[in-house]
């Protein structure tokens, strides 16, 4: 098996019973595995809610390390619609010409830099740096802030050897509080200032609501983008003809990005809390228990995707759920897609091949399943045109 391959550990369970089970800090989770069932449950917010105790819909649960509700991620309709309307235009800015030009300049710079080196550790030396620098555009904050964020590592709530790290989370909360206070004193054109000006039902957002949006912005698109970028580089390392194909057929870049997101599924799953006794996949679930929508499994469902375990860069029909589904589809998807599109085109233009020197896989322990989600470390050499 190739180093870049991500096996599908869910196939047998998906095809036989449609669900899996895992324990998470004594708050068990029923994992929904089939594409149709995942989409159906994602759409049914009345039965499977996001607006539960803050942190509980995340797997692993974050209830013990935070009480700030992430907005609009942890809010259900109809309130969800109002919050989403406030933030949606801001998160569509990556489509603007100036934003795209600035992001292209950032990505070109980091690719040019790694081409001069004999070895690059991709996770922290490329992907995290790229993600953090790009985030300065999304928040509309100074480029130099990226160095602070890079120092936090690949996940804002986790540290090495500790799945949930409350002390590390407090670093983020303190940072956000400080920047909200700065924006109150000196309003600018950044995300903090936009949220301070915003109103919902005629009222200003509270400080806690603003904090909830910003926490989501930092945490939701961090390790996911790092995983997407790192996995893509590993894939191109073992499939140099794919880089050549993208160079010769740049028009397929958008399809290629969607396919890479489908295959690698940077976020394995996301939870919901059950509002009343019901059934999923003919399996009883109790009120106040948890299910998870397993995006990674749904994206390998052979009933929907032909040859699901292959990367087909120009895949024609691709209803993947790598960015979620229904009203809670990923708020940062536009930003993530732009990063990946520009990166894919830049690599195709400037890189002929990538050599893998060393790697350590990142394996998620989901009790019944063990899933490779990416890499803890990936050292490569980029070879230029």
Coordinates of C-alpha atoms in Angstrom, one line a residue:
X1 CA 0.0 0.0 0.0
X2 CA 1.3 3.5 -0.9
X3 CA 2.3 5.8 1.9
X4 CA -0.2 8.4 0.9
X5 CA -3.2 6.0 0.9
X6 CA -6.0 6.4 3.4
X7 CA -7.7 3.0 3.9
X8 CA -11.4 2.9 4.6
X9 CA -11.9 1.2 8.0
X10 CA -15.7 1.7 7.9
X11 CA -16.5 -0.4 4.9
X12 CA -17.7 -3.6 6.5
X13 CA -19.8 -1.9 9.2
X14 CA -21.2 0.5 6.7
X15 CA -22.3 -2.3 4.4
X16 CA -23.6 -4.7 7.1
X17 CA -25.3 -2.6 9.8
X18 CA -24.8 1.1 8.8
X19 CA -23.4 2.3 12.1
X20 CA -20.5 1.9 14.5
X21 CA -20.1 2.6 18.2
X22 CA -17.4 4.3 20.2
X23 CA -17.0 5.5 23.8
X24 CA -15.8 9.0 24.4
X25 CA -15.2 10.0 28.0
X26 CA -18.1 7.9 29.1
X27 CA -20.4 9.7 26.7
X28 CA -20.9 7.0 24.0
X29 CA -21.3 7.9 20.3
X30 CA -23.3 6.0 17.6
X31 CA -21.5 6.7 14.4
X32 CA -23.7 7.0 11.3
X33 CA -21.7 5.6 8.3
X34 CA -23.8 5.5 5.1
X35 CA -23.9 8.5 2.8
X36 CA -27.7 8.6 2.6
X37 CA -28.1 8.2 6.4
X38 CA -25.5 10.8 7.2
X39 CA -27.2 13.4 5.0
X40 CA -30.6 12.5 6.3
X41 CA -29.5 12.9 10.0
X42 CA -27.6 16.1 9.2
X43 CA -30.7 17.7 7.8
X44 CA -32.9 16.6 10.7
X45 CA -32.0 19.2 13.3
X46 CA -35.1 18.7 15.3
X47 CA -34.1 15.2 16.2
X48 CA -30.3 15.5 16.1
X49 CA -29.4 18.9 17.5
X50 CA -26.2 21.0 17.5
X51 CA -27.3 23.4 20.2
X52 CA -26.6 21.1 23.1
X53 CA -24.1 21.8 25.9
X54 CA -21.1 23.6 24.4
X55 CA -18.5 21.2 23.3
X56 CA -20.6 18.1 23.4
X57 CA -21.2 17.7 19.6
X58 CA -17.4 17.6 19.0
X59 CA -15.8 14.1 19.1
X60 CA -13.8 13.9 21.3
X61 CA -16.1 16.0 23.5
X62 CA -14.8 19.4 24.6
X63 CA -17.3 19.9 27.5
X64 CA -14.6 19.7 30.1
X65 CA -12.3 22.4 28.5
X66 CA -14.7 25.0 27.3
X67 CA -18.1 26.6 28.0
X68 CA -18.1 29.1 25.1
X69 CA -20.7 28.2 22.5
X70 CA -19.1 28.2 19.0
X71 CA -21.4 30.2 16.7
X72 CA -23.1 29.4 14.4
X73 CA -21.7 25.9 14.6
X74 CA -23.4 25.0 18.0
X75 CA -26.8 26.7 17.3
X76 CA -29.9 25.2 15.7
X77 CA -32.6 26.8 13.5
X78 CA -34.2 29.2 13.6
X79 CA -31.6 31.1 15.6
X80 CA -28.9 29.6 13.4
X81 CA -30.1 31.5 10.3
X82 CA -29.7 34.9 12.0
X83 CA -26.1 34.2 13.1
X84 CA -25.2 32.7 9.7
X85 CA -26.6 35.8 7.9
X86 CA -24.2 38.0 9.9
X87 CA -21.0 36.0 9.2
X88 CA -21.7 34.5 5.7
X89 CA -20.7 37.6 3.7
X90 CA -17.4 37.9 5.6
X91 CA -16.6 34.2 4.9
X92 CA -17.3 34.6 1.2
X93 CA -14.6 37.2 0.9
X94 CA -12.0 34.7 -0.4
X95 CA -13.9 34.9 -3.8
X96 CA -12.9 38.6 -4.1
X97 CA -10.1 39.4 -6.5
X98 CA -7.9 41.2 -3.9
X99 CA -8.2 38.4 -1.4
X100 CA -7.4 35.8 -4.1
X101 CA -4.3 37.8 -5.2
X102 CA -3.0 38.1 -1.7
X103 CA -3.5 34.4 -1.0
X104 CA -1.8 33.5 -4.3
X105 CA 1.2 35.6 -3.3
X106 CA 1.4 33.9 0.1
X107 CA 1.3 30.4 -1.4
X108 CA 3.7 31.2 -4.1
X109 CA 6.2 32.5 -1.5
X110 CA 6.1 29.4 0.7
X111 CA 6.3 27.0 -2.3
X112 CA 9.3 29.0 -3.7
X113 CA 10.9 28.8 -0.2
X114 CA 10.6 25.0 0.2
X115 CA 12.0 24.5 -3.3
X116 CA 15.3 25.8 -2.1
X117 CA 15.6 23.2 0.8
X118 CA 16.9 19.7 0.9
X119 CA 14.2 18.6 3.3
X120 CA 11.0 20.1 4.7
X121 CA 8.8 18.7 7.5
X122 CA 5.5 19.4 5.9
X123 CA 3.0 19.3 8.8
X124 CA 4.6 22.2 10.8
X125 CA 7.1 23.5 8.3
X126 CA 4.7 23.9 5.4
X127 CA 1.0 23.2 6.1
X128 CA 0.6 24.9 9.4
X129 CA 2.5 27.9 8.2
X130 CA 0.4 28.1 5.1
X131 CA -2.8 27.8 7.1
X132 CA -1.8 30.4 9.7
X133 CA -0.7 32.9 7.1
X134 CA -3.9 32.5 5.1
X135 CA -5.9 33.0 8.3
X136 CA -4.6 36.5 8.6
X137 CA -6.5 37.2 5.3
X138 CA -9.7 35.6 6.7
X139 CA -9.5 37.7 9.9
X140 CA -8.1 40.7 8.1
X141 CA -5.4 41.1 10.7
X142 CA -1.7 41.8 10.3
X143 CA 0.4 39.1 8.6
X144 CA 2.8 39.0 11.5
X145 CA 0.1 37.6 13.7
X146 CA 0.6 34.2 11.9
X147 CA 3.8 33.6 13.9
X148 CA 1.9 33.6 17.2
X149 CA -0.7 31.2 15.8
X150 CA 2.0 28.9 14.4
X151 CA 3.6 28.7 17.8
X152 CA 0.3 27.1 19.1
X153 CA 0.8 24.0 17.0
X154 CA -1.6 22.1 14.8
X155 CA -4.6 22.0 17.1
X156 CA -5.8 24.7 19.5
X157 CA -7.4 22.4 22.0
X158 CA -4.9 19.5 21.9
X159 CA -1.2 18.9 22.6
X160 CA 1.2 16.0 22.1
X161 CA 0.1 13.2 24.4
X162 CA -3.0 15.0 25.5
X163 CA -6.2 14.7 23.4
X164 CA -7.8 17.6 25.3
X165 CA -5.7 20.3 26.8
X166 CA -7.6 22.9 28.9
X167 CA -4.5 25.0 29.6
X168 CA -3.8 25.2 25.9
X169 CA -7.4 26.2 25.1
X170 CA -7.0 29.1 27.6
X171 CA -4.2 30.5 25.6
X172 CA -6.6 30.9 22.7
X173 CA -9.4 32.3 24.8
X174 CA -7.1 34.9 26.4
X175 CA -5.8 35.9 23.0
X176 CA -9.3 36.4 21.6
X177 CA -10.4 38.4 24.7
X178 CA -7.4 40.6 24.3
X179 CA -8.2 41.3 20.6
X180 CA -11.9 41.9 21.2
X181 CA -10.8 44.5 23.8
X182 CA -8.4 46.1 21.3
X183 CA -11.2 46.3 18.7
X184 CA -13.5 48.0 21.2
X185 CA -10.9 50.6 21.9
X186 CA -9.8 51.0 18.3
X187 CA -12.3 49.6 15.7
X188 CA -10.8 48.6 12.4
X189 CA -11.7 46.4 9.4
X190 CA -11.0 43.1 11.0
X191 CA -13.4 40.3 11.9
X192 CA -13.5 41.4 15.6
X193 CA -14.6 44.9 14.5
X194 CA -17.2 43.6 12.1
X195 CA -18.8 41.5 14.8
X196 CA -18.8 44.4 17.2
X197 CA -20.8 46.4 14.7
X198 CA -23.2 43.6 13.9
X199 CA -26.8 43.3 15.2
X200 CA -29.2 40.4 15.6
X201 CA -32.9 41.1 16.1
X202 CA -32.0 44.7 16.7
X203 CA -29.4 44.0 19.4
X204 CA -25.6 44.1 19.4
X205 CA -23.9 40.7 19.7
X206 CA -22.7 40.0 23.2
X207 CA -18.9 39.6 23.9
X208 CA -19.5 35.9 24.5
X209 CA -21.3 35.6 21.1
X210 CA -18.4 37.4 19.4
X211 CA -15.9 35.1 21.2
X212 CA -17.9 32.1 20.0
X213 CA -17.6 33.1 16.3
X214 CA -13.9 33.8 16.6
X215 CA -13.2 30.5 18.6
X216 CA -14.9 28.6 15.8
X217 CA -12.9 30.5 13.1
X218 CA -9.6 29.5 14.8
X219 CA -10.4 25.9 15.7
X220 CA -12.6 24.8 12.9
X221 CA -10.2 25.4 10.0
X222 CA -6.9 24.6 11.6
X223 CA -6.1 20.9 11.8
X224 CA -8.5 20.3 9.0
X225 CA -6.6 22.5 6.5
X226 CA -3.3 21.2 7.8
X227 CA -4.6 17.6 7.1
X228 CA -5.9 18.5 3.7
X229 CA -2.7 20.2 2.6
X230 CA -0.3 17.5 4.0
X231 CA -2.3 14.6 2.6
X232 CA -2.4 16.3 -0.8
X233 CA 1.4 16.7 -0.8
X234 CA 1.9 13.0 0.2
X235 CA -0.5 12.1 -2.7
X236 CA 1.4 14.1 -5.3
X237 CA 4.7 12.7 -4.0
X238 CA 3.6 9.2 -5.0
X239 CA 1.6 10.3 -8.0
X240 CA 3.9 12.7 -10.0
X241 CA 1.8 12.1 -13.1
X242 CA -1.1 13.8 -11.3
X243 CA 0.9 17.0 -11.0
X244 CA 1.7 16.8 -14.8
X245 CA -2.0 16.2 -15.6
X246 CA -2.9 19.2 -13.6
X247 CA -0.3 21.3 -15.3
X248 CA -1.5 20.2 -18.7
X249 CA -5.2 20.4 -17.8
X250 CA -5.6 23.3 -15.3
X251 CA -9.3 23.4 -16.0
X252 CA -9.7 20.3 -13.8
X253 CA -8.2 21.9 -10.7
X254 CA -11.5 22.6 -9.0
X255 CA -12.7 19.0 -9.6
X256 CA -9.3 17.7 -8.3
X257 CA -9.7 19.7 -5.1
X258 CA -13.2 18.3 -4.5
X259 CA -11.9 14.8 -5.0
X260 CA -8.9 15.3 -2.7
X261 CA -11.3 16.5 0.0
X262 CA -13.6 13.5 -0.6
X263 CA -10.9 10.9 -0.5
X264 CA -8.9 12.4 2.5
X265 CA -11.9 13.7 4.4
X266 CA -9.8 16.0 6.7
X267 CA -12.5 15.8 9.5
X268 CA -13.6 12.3 10.3
X269 CA -16.9 13.1 11.9
X270 CA -19.1 15.5 13.8
X271 CA -21.6 14.8 16.5
X272 CA -25.2 15.6 17.3
X273 CA -27.3 15.2 20.5
X274 CA -30.5 13.1 20.2
X275 CA -33.5 15.1 21.4
X276 CA -35.8 12.0 21.9
X277 CA -35.8 8.2 21.7
X278 CA -35.6 7.2 18.0
X279 CA -33.8 4.9 15.6
X280 CA -31.0 5.2 13.2
X281 CA -30.2 2.4 10.8
X282 CA -32.8 0.3 12.6
X283 CA -30.7 0.8 15.8
X284 CA -32.3 2.4 18.8
X285 CA -30.8 5.5 20.2
X286 CA -31.9 7.2 23.4
X287 CA -32.8 10.8 24.2
X288 CA -29.7 12.8 25.2
X289 CA -27.3 10.3 23.7
X290 CA -25.0 11.2 20.9
X291 CA -24.7 10.2 17.3
X292 CA -21.9 11.3 14.9
X293 CA -22.2 12.0 11.2
X294 CA -19.2 10.2 9.8
X295 CA -18.2 12.2 6.8
X296 CA -15.1 10.0 6.1
X297 CA -17.2 6.9 5.8
X298 CA -20.0 8.6 3.8
X299 CA -17.4 9.8 1.3
X300 CA -16.3 6.2 0.6
X301 CA -19.8 4.8 0.1
X302 CA -19.8 2.7 -3.1
X303 CA -23.5 3.1 -3.5
X304 CA -22.8 6.8 -4.3
X305 CA -19.2 6.9 -5.6
X306 CA -17.8 4.7 -8.3
X307 CA -14.4 3.3 -7.3
X308 CA -14.6 5.1 -4.0
X309 CA -11.1 4.1 -2.8
X310 CA -9.4 5.6 -5.8
X311 CA -8.5 9.3 -6.3
X312 CA -10.0 10.3 -9.6
X313 CA -8.9 13.9 -10.1
X314 CA -11.5 14.7 -12.8
X315 CA -14.4 12.8 -11.1
X316 CA -17.6 13.9 -12.7
X317 CA -20.2 13.2 -10.0
X318 CA -19.0 14.0 -6.5
X319 CA -21.6 14.8 -3.9
X320 CA -19.1 14.5 -1.1
X321 CA -19.8 15.6 2.5
X322 CA -16.2 16.7 3.3
X323 CA -17.5 20.1 4.2
X324 CA -20.5 18.8 6.0
X325 CA -24.1 19.0 4.8
X326 CA -27.3 21.0 5.1
X327 CA -27.5 24.2 7.1
X328 CA -24.3 23.4 9.1
X329 CA -22.1 23.1 6.0
X330 CA -18.7 24.4 6.7
X331 CA -18.6 28.2 7.2
X332 CA -14.9 28.3 6.1
X333 CA -15.4 26.1 3.0
X334 CA -14.9 28.9 0.5
X335 CA -11.6 29.9 2.2
X336 CA -10.4 26.2 2.3
X337 CA -11.3 25.6 -1.3
X338 CA -9.4 28.7 -2.4
X339 CA -6.3 27.6 -0.4
X340 CA -6.4 24.2 -2.0
X341 CA -7.1 25.4 -5.6
X342 CA -4.3 27.9 -5.5
X343 CA -2.0 25.3 -3.9
X344 CA -2.8 22.6 -6.4
X345 CA -2.2 25.0 -9.3
X346 CA 1.0 26.4 -7.8
X347 CA 2.5 22.9 -7.2
X348 CA 1.6 21.9 -10.8
X349 CA 3.3 24.9 -12.2
X350 CA 6.5 24.9 -10.1
X351 CA 7.1 21.3 -8.9
X352 CA 8.0 18.3 -11.0
X353 CA 8.2 15.8 -8.2
X354 CA 8.2 15.3 -4.4
X355 CA 10.3 12.8 -2.6
X356 CA 9.1 11.3 0.7
X357 CA 12.1 11.1 3.1
X358 CA 10.3 10.1 6.3
X359 CA 6.8 10.0 7.8
X360 CA 4.8 9.1 10.9
X361 CA 1.1 8.5 10.4
X362 CA -1.6 10.1 12.5
X363 CA -4.1 7.3 13.5
X364 CA -7.4 8.2 15.2
X365 CA -8.6 5.6 17.7
X366 CA -12.3 5.4 17.3
X367 CA -12.7 2.2 19.4
X368 CA -14.3 0.0 16.8
X369 CA -12.3 1.7 14.1
X370 CA -8.8 2.9 13.6
X371 CA -8.5 5.6 10.9
X372 CA -5.5 7.2 9.4
X373 CA -6.4 10.9 9.2
X374 CA -3.0 12.1 8.0
X375 CA 0.4 12.5 9.4
X376 CA 2.1 13.6 12.6
X377 CA 5.2 14.2 10.6
X378 CA 6.0 14.1 6.9
X379 CA 9.5 15.0 5.6
X380 CA 9.9 15.5 1.9
X381 CA 12.0 17.2 -0.7
X382 CA 10.3 19.4 -3.3
X383 CA 11.9 19.2 -6.8
X384 CA 11.4 22.2 -9.1
X385 CA 10.7 22.5 -12.8

